[in-house]
Amino acid sequence: MELIEVDRLRHIEGYSQRRAQNIRKTIQKDGVWKRPLCIERTHLLVLDGQHRLEAARSLGMRLVPCQMFDYDEVEVWSLRSNHEVTRELVIAKALRGDIYPYKTAKHRFPRDVEALAIPLAELRRA
């Protein structure tokens, strides 16, 4: 697990504002960050955690816990028949700022994501 600056992370697909707000409320109520974002190591792409990233931004977090993955070890597929999703396309689109629509790309990771309990104050400072 690594702490990465929020501003360095890139979305790969859209997200629901309502869901991000609900997650923000839960995180704020708990007072701790419990689940890291799953990040593609080379380009810092958010493979899983689009809503948590937006919750972190709205909470004024400077850092966010991330579990890093080499993209070639992650399985990826499309949840929509009208959108092709491959590792190469995900990277190219994200780097251009042309992200997929909400709930398009799906990933299966080679290992479980760590459970955490990081106080929010630690993620706001530095």
Short mmCIF file of C-alpha atoms in Angstrom, two decimals:
data_model
loop_
_atom_site.label_atom_id
_atom_site.label_comp_id
_atom_site.label_asym_id
_atom_site.label_seq_id
_atom_site.Cartn_x
_atom_site.Cartn_y
_atom_site.Cartn_z
CA MET A 1 0.00 0.00 0.00
CA GLU A 2 1.25 3.47 -0.88
CA LEU A 3 -0.02 6.95 -0.13
CA ILE A 4 -0.34 8.84 -3.44
CA GLU A 5 -1.19 12.50 -3.99
CA VAL A 6 -4.83 12.79 -5.07
CA ASP A 7 -3.96 15.20 -7.90
CA ARG A 8 -1.64 12.67 -9.56
CA LEU A 9 -4.37 10.04 -10.06
CA ARG A 10 -6.34 9.73 -13.32
CA HIS A 11 -9.88 8.50 -13.80
CA ILE A 12 -10.47 5.85 -16.49
CA GLU A 13 -14.26 6.16 -16.46
CA GLY A 14 -17.03 8.44 -15.26
CA TYR A 15 -18.70 8.18 -11.87
CA SER A 16 -21.97 8.98 -10.10
CA GLN A 17 -21.92 12.23 -8.10
CA ARG A 18 -24.60 10.80 -5.79
CA ARG A 19 -22.58 7.66 -5.08
CA ALA A 20 -19.41 9.71 -4.48
CA GLN A 21 -21.34 11.89 -1.99
CA ASN A 22 -22.68 8.83 -0.16
CA ILE A 23 -19.19 7.35 0.08
CA ARG A 24 -17.85 10.71 1.32
CA LYS A 25 -20.49 10.75 4.09
CA THR A 26 -19.60 7.20 5.15
CA ILE A 27 -15.86 7.92 5.20
CA GLN A 28 -16.42 11.14 7.13
CA LYS A 29 -18.69 9.40 9.67
CA ASP A 30 -16.18 6.56 10.17
CA GLY A 31 -13.27 9.00 10.55
CA VAL A 32 -10.91 6.52 8.89
CA TRP A 33 -10.07 5.39 5.36
CA LYS A 34 -10.82 1.67 5.06
CA ARG A 35 -10.21 0.59 1.46
CA PRO A 36 -7.38 1.61 -0.87
CA LEU A 37 -7.90 2.57 -4.49
CA CYS A 38 -6.59 0.02 -7.02
CA ILE A 39 -4.09 1.85 -9.22
CA GLU A 40 -2.25 0.99 -12.43
CA ARG A 41 1.37 1.56 -11.45
CA THR A 42 2.88 3.19 -14.56
CA HIS A 43 0.32 5.91 -15.37
CA LEU A 44 -1.46 6.11 -11.98
CA LEU A 45 -4.82 5.17 -13.48
CA VAL A 46 -7.69 4.44 -11.08
CA LEU A 47 -8.78 0.91 -12.01
CA ASP A 48 -11.11 0.59 -9.03
CA GLY A 49 -12.12 3.48 -6.80
CA GLN A 50 -13.45 6.30 -9.03
CA HIS A 51 -16.01 7.23 -6.33
CA ARG A 52 -13.52 6.99 -3.47
CA LEU A 53 -11.18 9.31 -5.38
CA GLU A 54 -13.94 11.91 -5.72
CA ALA A 55 -14.87 11.45 -2.05
CA ALA A 56 -11.23 12.09 -1.12
CA ARG A 57 -11.19 15.27 -3.21
CA SER A 58 -14.40 16.57 -1.63
CA LEU A 59 -13.02 15.82 1.86
CA GLY A 60 -9.87 17.83 1.11
CA MET A 61 -7.54 14.83 1.21
CA ARG A 62 -4.05 15.49 -0.08
CA LEU A 63 -3.12 11.80 -0.05
CA VAL A 64 -5.10 8.63 -0.63
CA PRO A 65 -4.17 5.00 0.12
CA CYS A 66 -3.50 3.03 -3.05
CA GLN A 67 -2.75 -0.58 -3.84
CA MET A 68 -0.54 -0.66 -6.92
CA PHE A 69 -0.82 -3.16 -9.77
CA ASP A 70 1.09 -3.81 -12.97
CA TYR A 71 -1.66 -3.66 -15.58
CA ASP A 72 -0.48 -6.84 -17.33
CA GLU A 73 -1.38 -8.83 -14.18
CA VAL A 74 -4.96 -7.47 -14.09
CA GLU A 75 -7.85 -8.94 -16.07
CA VAL A 76 -10.00 -6.30 -17.83
CA TRP A 77 -13.28 -6.48 -19.78
CA SER A 78 -16.22 -4.35 -20.85
CA LEU A 79 -19.56 -4.29 -19.07
CA ARG A 80 -21.12 -2.74 -22.20
CA SER A 81 -21.42 -4.46 -25.55
CA ASN A 82 -21.03 -1.15 -27.40
CA HIS A 83 -17.63 -0.29 -25.85
CA GLU A 84 -14.40 -2.18 -26.48
CA VAL A 85 -12.20 -2.30 -23.39
CA THR A 86 -8.58 -3.47 -23.45
CA ARG A 87 -5.59 -2.48 -21.32
CA GLU A 88 -4.16 -0.54 -24.26
CA LEU A 89 -7.41 1.34 -24.89
CA VAL A 90 -7.92 2.14 -21.20
CA ILE A 91 -4.43 3.66 -21.00
CA ALA A 92 -4.68 5.58 -24.30
CA LYS A 93 -8.13 7.00 -23.50
CA ALA A 94 -7.20 8.01 -19.95
CA LEU A 95 -4.02 9.75 -21.08
CA ARG A 96 -6.07 11.72 -23.65
CA GLY A 97 -8.69 12.58 -21.04
CA ASP A 98 -11.28 10.65 -23.07
CA ILE A 99 -12.54 8.42 -20.27
CA TYR A 100 -15.10 5.65 -20.59
CA PRO A 101 -18.70 6.19 -19.44
CA TYR A 102 -19.65 5.22 -15.88
CA LYS A 103 -19.72 1.45 -15.30
CA THR A 104 -17.93 0.41 -18.51
CA ALA A 105 -14.55 -1.09 -17.56
CA LYS A 106 -14.35 -3.98 -15.10
CA HIS A 107 -11.17 -5.37 -13.53
CA ARG A 108 -10.24 -8.54 -11.65
CA PHE A 109 -7.13 -8.21 -9.52
CA PRO A 110 -4.59 -10.97 -8.85
CA ARG A 111 -4.65 -10.48 -5.08
CA ASP A 112 -7.03 -9.23 -2.42
CA VAL A 113 -7.14 -5.56 -1.52
CA GLU A 114 -5.82 -4.76 1.96
CA ALA A 115 -8.20 -3.66 4.71
CA LEU A 116 -7.13 -0.36 6.31
CA ALA A 117 -7.99 2.02 9.13
CA ILE A 118 -6.05 5.23 8.38
CA PRO A 119 -7.24 8.33 10.27
CA LEU A 120 -8.43 11.02 7.85
CA ALA A 121 -6.18 13.62 9.51
CA GLU A 122 -3.13 11.69 8.27
CA LEU A 123 -4.36 11.96 4.68
CA ARG A 124 -5.07 15.69 4.87
CA ARG A 125 -1.63 16.83 6.01
CA ALA A 126 1.87 16.80 4.48
#
